[in-house]
Amino acid sequence: MKRSKELVEKRKNFVIDYVKRNQNKQMKVIVTELTEMLFLSERTIYNIILENLVGPYPYTSSV
């Protein structure tokens, strides 16, 4: 099933906003909370966070 771009962007924005609002917590706790809220894997959440810290991965294409 292909996800809409809008949904993916909303999810990314939510994750980043949540991380910013909860900076006083440990990252592991934040990721666990997001996993339970959004039903996403830890790896997916970490990828979203890393992508927004350092930009898109060099091996992904924007075709």
Short mmCIF file of N, CA, C and O in Angstrom, two decimals:
data_model
loop_
_atom_site.label_atom_id
_atom_site.label_comp_id
_atom_site.label_asym_id
_atom_site.label_seq_id
_atom_site.Cartn_x
_atom_site.Cartn_y
_atom_site.Cartn_z
N MET A 1 0.84 -1.19 0.00
CA MET A 1 0.00 0.00 0.00
C MET A 1 0.88 1.24 0.00
O MET A 1 1.77 1.38 0.82
N LYS A 2 0.64 2.12 -0.92
CA LYS A 2 1.45 3.32 -1.06
C LYS A 2 0.85 4.45 -0.23
O LYS A 2 -0.35 4.69 -0.28
N ARG A 3 1.69 5.09 0.55
CA ARG A 3 1.20 6.19 1.39
C ARG A 3 1.23 7.50 0.62
O ARG A 3 2.10 7.74 -0.20
N SER A 4 0.28 8.36 0.94
CA SER A 4 0.26 9.65 0.28
C SER A 4 1.38 10.53 0.83
O SER A 4 1.79 10.40 1.98
N LYS A 5 1.89 11.39 -0.02
CA LYS A 5 2.96 12.30 0.39
C LYS A 5 2.52 13.19 1.54
O LYS A 5 3.29 13.49 2.44
N GLU A 6 1.27 13.60 1.51
CA GLU A 6 0.74 14.48 2.56
C GLU A 6 0.77 13.77 3.91
O GLU A 6 1.17 14.36 4.92
N LEU A 7 0.37 12.52 3.94
CA LEU A 7 0.38 11.75 5.18
C LEU A 7 1.80 11.56 5.71
O LEU A 7 2.05 11.72 6.91
N VAL A 8 2.73 11.27 4.81
CA VAL A 8 4.13 11.09 5.21
C VAL A 8 4.68 12.39 5.80
O VAL A 8 5.36 12.38 6.83
N GLU A 9 4.37 13.52 5.18
CA GLU A 9 4.84 14.81 5.67
C GLU A 9 4.24 15.14 7.03
O GLU A 9 4.93 15.64 7.91
N LYS A 10 2.94 14.88 7.20
CA LYS A 10 2.30 15.12 8.49
C LYS A 10 2.93 14.28 9.58
O LYS A 10 3.15 14.74 10.70
N ARG A 11 3.23 13.03 9.25
CA ARG A 11 3.86 12.14 10.22
C ARG A 11 5.25 12.64 10.59
O ARG A 11 5.59 12.69 11.77
N LYS A 12 6.03 13.04 9.60
CA LYS A 12 7.36 13.57 9.87
C LYS A 12 7.29 14.81 10.74
O LYS A 12 8.05 14.96 11.71
N ASN A 13 6.39 15.72 10.40
CA ASN A 13 6.25 16.95 11.18
C ASN A 13 5.84 16.66 12.62
O ASN A 13 6.34 17.29 13.55
N PHE A 14 4.93 15.72 12.79
CA PHE A 14 4.49 15.36 14.14
C PHE A 14 5.66 14.81 14.95
O PHE A 14 5.85 15.19 16.11
N VAL A 15 6.45 13.92 14.35
CA VAL A 15 7.59 13.32 15.06
C VAL A 15 8.57 14.40 15.47
O VAL A 15 9.01 14.45 16.64
N ILE A 16 8.93 15.29 14.57
CA ILE A 16 9.91 16.34 14.87
C ILE A 16 9.38 17.29 15.94
O ILE A 16 10.09 17.65 16.88
N ASP A 17 8.11 17.70 15.83
CA ASP A 17 7.51 18.57 16.84
C ASP A 17 7.48 17.90 18.21
O ASP A 17 7.76 18.53 19.23
N TYR A 18 7.15 16.63 18.22
CA TYR A 18 7.09 15.89 19.48
C TYR A 18 8.47 15.81 20.13
O TYR A 18 8.61 16.00 21.34
N VAL A 19 9.49 15.57 19.32
CA VAL A 19 10.86 15.51 19.84
C VAL A 19 11.25 16.86 20.42
O VAL A 19 11.83 16.94 21.52
N LYS A 20 10.93 17.94 19.74
CA LYS A 20 11.26 19.29 20.22
C LYS A 20 10.55 19.61 21.53
O LYS A 20 11.14 20.20 22.43
N ARG A 21 9.28 19.24 21.63
CA ARG A 21 8.50 19.52 22.84
C ARG A 21 8.97 18.71 24.04
O ARG A 21 8.75 19.11 25.18
N ASN A 22 9.61 17.57 23.78
CA ASN A 22 9.99 16.67 24.86
C ASN A 22 11.50 16.50 24.97
O ASN A 22 12.00 15.44 25.33
N GLN A 23 12.23 17.54 24.68
CA GLN A 23 13.69 17.48 24.70
C GLN A 23 14.27 17.14 26.06
O GLN A 23 15.39 16.66 26.15
N ASN A 24 13.51 17.38 27.10
CA ASN A 24 14.01 17.10 28.45
C ASN A 24 14.02 15.60 28.76
O ASN A 24 14.64 15.18 29.73
N LYS A 25 13.36 14.81 27.93
CA LYS A 25 13.34 13.36 28.12
C LYS A 25 14.49 12.72 27.35
O LYS A 25 15.02 13.29 26.42
N GLN A 26 14.82 11.49 27.75
CA GLN A 26 15.81 10.74 27.00
C GLN A 26 15.23 10.32 25.65
O GLN A 26 14.03 10.04 25.53
N MET A 27 16.08 10.25 24.65
CA MET A 27 15.63 9.91 23.30
C MET A 27 14.93 8.56 23.25
O MET A 27 13.93 8.39 22.57
N LYS A 28 15.43 7.60 23.99
CA LYS A 28 14.84 6.26 24.00
C LYS A 28 13.38 6.32 24.48
O LYS A 28 12.51 5.65 23.93
N VAL A 29 13.12 7.15 25.49
CA VAL A 29 11.76 7.31 26.01
C VAL A 29 10.86 7.96 24.96
O VAL A 29 9.74 7.52 24.73
N ILE A 30 11.37 8.99 24.30
CA ILE A 30 10.61 9.68 23.26
C ILE A 30 10.25 8.72 22.13
O ILE A 30 9.11 8.67 21.68
N VAL A 31 11.24 7.94 21.70
CA VAL A 31 11.01 7.01 20.59
C VAL A 31 9.99 5.94 20.99
O VAL A 31 9.11 5.57 20.20
N THR A 32 10.08 5.45 22.21
CA THR A 32 9.11 4.46 22.69
C THR A 32 7.70 5.04 22.70
O THR A 32 6.74 4.39 22.26
N GLU A 33 7.55 6.27 23.18
CA GLU A 33 6.24 6.91 23.19
C GLU A 33 5.69 7.08 21.77
O GLU A 33 4.51 6.82 21.53
N LEU A 34 6.55 7.52 20.86
CA LEU A 34 6.11 7.70 19.47
C LEU A 34 5.74 6.36 18.83
O LEU A 34 4.78 6.29 18.07
N THR A 35 6.49 5.33 19.15
CA THR A 35 6.19 4.00 18.62
C THR A 35 4.79 3.56 19.05
O THR A 35 4.02 3.03 18.24
N GLU A 36 4.46 3.80 20.30
CA GLU A 36 3.15 3.40 20.81
C GLU A 36 2.03 4.27 20.25
O GLU A 36 0.93 3.78 19.99
N MET A 37 2.30 5.55 20.04
CA MET A 37 1.28 6.47 19.52
C MET A 37 0.99 6.26 18.04
O MET A 37 -0.16 6.28 17.62
N LEU A 38 2.07 6.09 17.26
CA LEU A 38 1.92 6.09 15.81
C LEU A 38 1.99 4.70 15.17
O LEU A 38 1.83 4.57 13.97
N PHE A 39 2.26 3.70 15.98
CA PHE A 39 2.40 2.32 15.47
C PHE A 39 3.46 2.22 14.38
O PHE A 39 3.26 1.58 13.35
N LEU A 40 4.58 2.91 14.62
CA LEU A 40 5.72 2.86 13.71
C LEU A 40 6.86 2.12 14.40
O LEU A 40 6.92 2.07 15.62
N SER A 41 7.77 1.59 13.61
CA SER A 41 8.92 0.92 14.21
C SER A 41 9.90 1.96 14.74
O SER A 41 9.91 3.12 14.30
N GLU A 42 10.73 1.54 15.70
CA GLU A 42 11.76 2.43 16.23
C GLU A 42 12.67 2.91 15.11
O GLU A 42 13.07 4.07 15.07
N ARG A 43 13.02 2.01 14.21
CA ARG A 43 13.92 2.34 13.10
C ARG A 43 13.33 3.46 12.24
O ARG A 43 14.03 4.39 11.83
N THR A 44 12.04 3.39 11.96
CA THR A 44 11.38 4.42 11.16
C THR A 44 11.44 5.77 11.86
O THR A 44 11.75 6.79 11.24
N ILE A 45 11.19 5.78 13.15
CA ILE A 45 11.22 7.03 13.91
C ILE A 45 12.63 7.60 13.95
O ILE A 45 12.84 8.79 13.72
N TYR A 46 13.61 6.74 14.21
CA TYR A 46 15.00 7.22 14.20
C TYR A 46 15.38 7.75 12.82
O TYR A 46 16.09 8.76 12.72
N ASN A 47 14.94 7.11 11.77
CA ASN A 47 15.24 7.59 10.41
C ASN A 47 14.64 8.97 10.16
O ASN A 47 15.27 9.84 9.56
N ILE A 48 13.41 9.19 10.62
CA ILE A 48 12.77 10.50 10.48
C ILE A 48 13.58 11.56 11.22
O ILE A 48 13.85 12.64 10.70
N ILE A 49 13.97 11.24 12.45
CA ILE A 49 14.74 12.19 13.25
C ILE A 49 16.09 12.49 12.60
O ILE A 49 16.47 13.66 12.46
N LEU A 50 16.79 11.45 12.19
CA LEU A 50 18.10 11.64 11.57
C LEU A 50 18.00 12.43 10.27
O LEU A 50 18.84 13.29 9.99
N GLU A 51 17.00 12.13 9.48
CA GLU A 51 16.83 12.82 8.21
C GLU A 51 16.63 14.31 8.42
O GLU A 51 17.11 15.13 7.65
N ASN A 52 15.93 14.68 9.48
CA ASN A 52 15.67 16.09 9.74
C ASN A 52 16.85 16.78 10.41
O ASN A 52 16.94 17.99 10.40
N LEU A 53 17.76 16.01 11.00
CA LEU A 53 18.96 16.60 11.59
C LEU A 53 20.04 16.85 10.55
O LEU A 53 20.71 17.87 10.57
N VAL A 54 20.24 15.87 9.65
CA VAL A 54 21.34 15.96 8.69
C VAL A 54 20.88 16.06 7.25
O VAL A 54 21.70 16.12 6.35
N GLY A 55 19.60 16.08 6.99
CA GLY A 55 19.10 16.16 5.63
C GLY A 55 18.86 14.78 5.07
O GLY A 55 19.14 13.77 5.71
N PRO A 56 18.33 14.71 3.85
CA PRO A 56 18.03 13.42 3.23
C PRO A 56 19.29 12.58 3.03
O PRO A 56 20.38 13.12 2.85
N TYR A 57 19.12 11.30 3.07
CA TYR A 57 20.24 10.39 2.87
C TYR A 57 20.77 10.53 1.45
O TYR A 57 19.98 10.66 0.52
N PRO A 58 22.08 10.46 1.29
CA PRO A 58 22.65 10.64 -0.05
C PRO A 58 22.28 9.53 -1.03
O PRO A 58 22.28 9.74 -2.22
N TYR A 59 21.92 8.34 -0.53
CA TYR A 59 21.62 7.24 -1.44
C TYR A 59 20.17 7.16 -1.85
O TYR A 59 19.77 6.28 -2.58
N THR A 60 19.35 8.10 -1.40
CA THR A 60 17.94 8.11 -1.83
C THR A 60 17.80 9.05 -3.02
O THR A 60 18.45 10.08 -3.09
N SER A 61 16.95 8.68 -3.92
CA SER A 61 16.73 9.53 -5.08
C SER A 61 15.41 10.26 -4.92
O SER A 61 14.49 9.78 -4.28
N SER A 62 15.32 11.42 -5.49
CA SER A 62 14.09 12.20 -5.42
C SER A 62 13.41 12.21 -6.77
O SER A 62 12.97 13.23 -7.26
N VAL A 63 13.34 11.05 -7.40
CA VAL A 63 12.74 10.92 -8.74
C VAL A 63 11.25 10.85 -8.64
O VAL A 63 10.66 10.33 -7.80
#
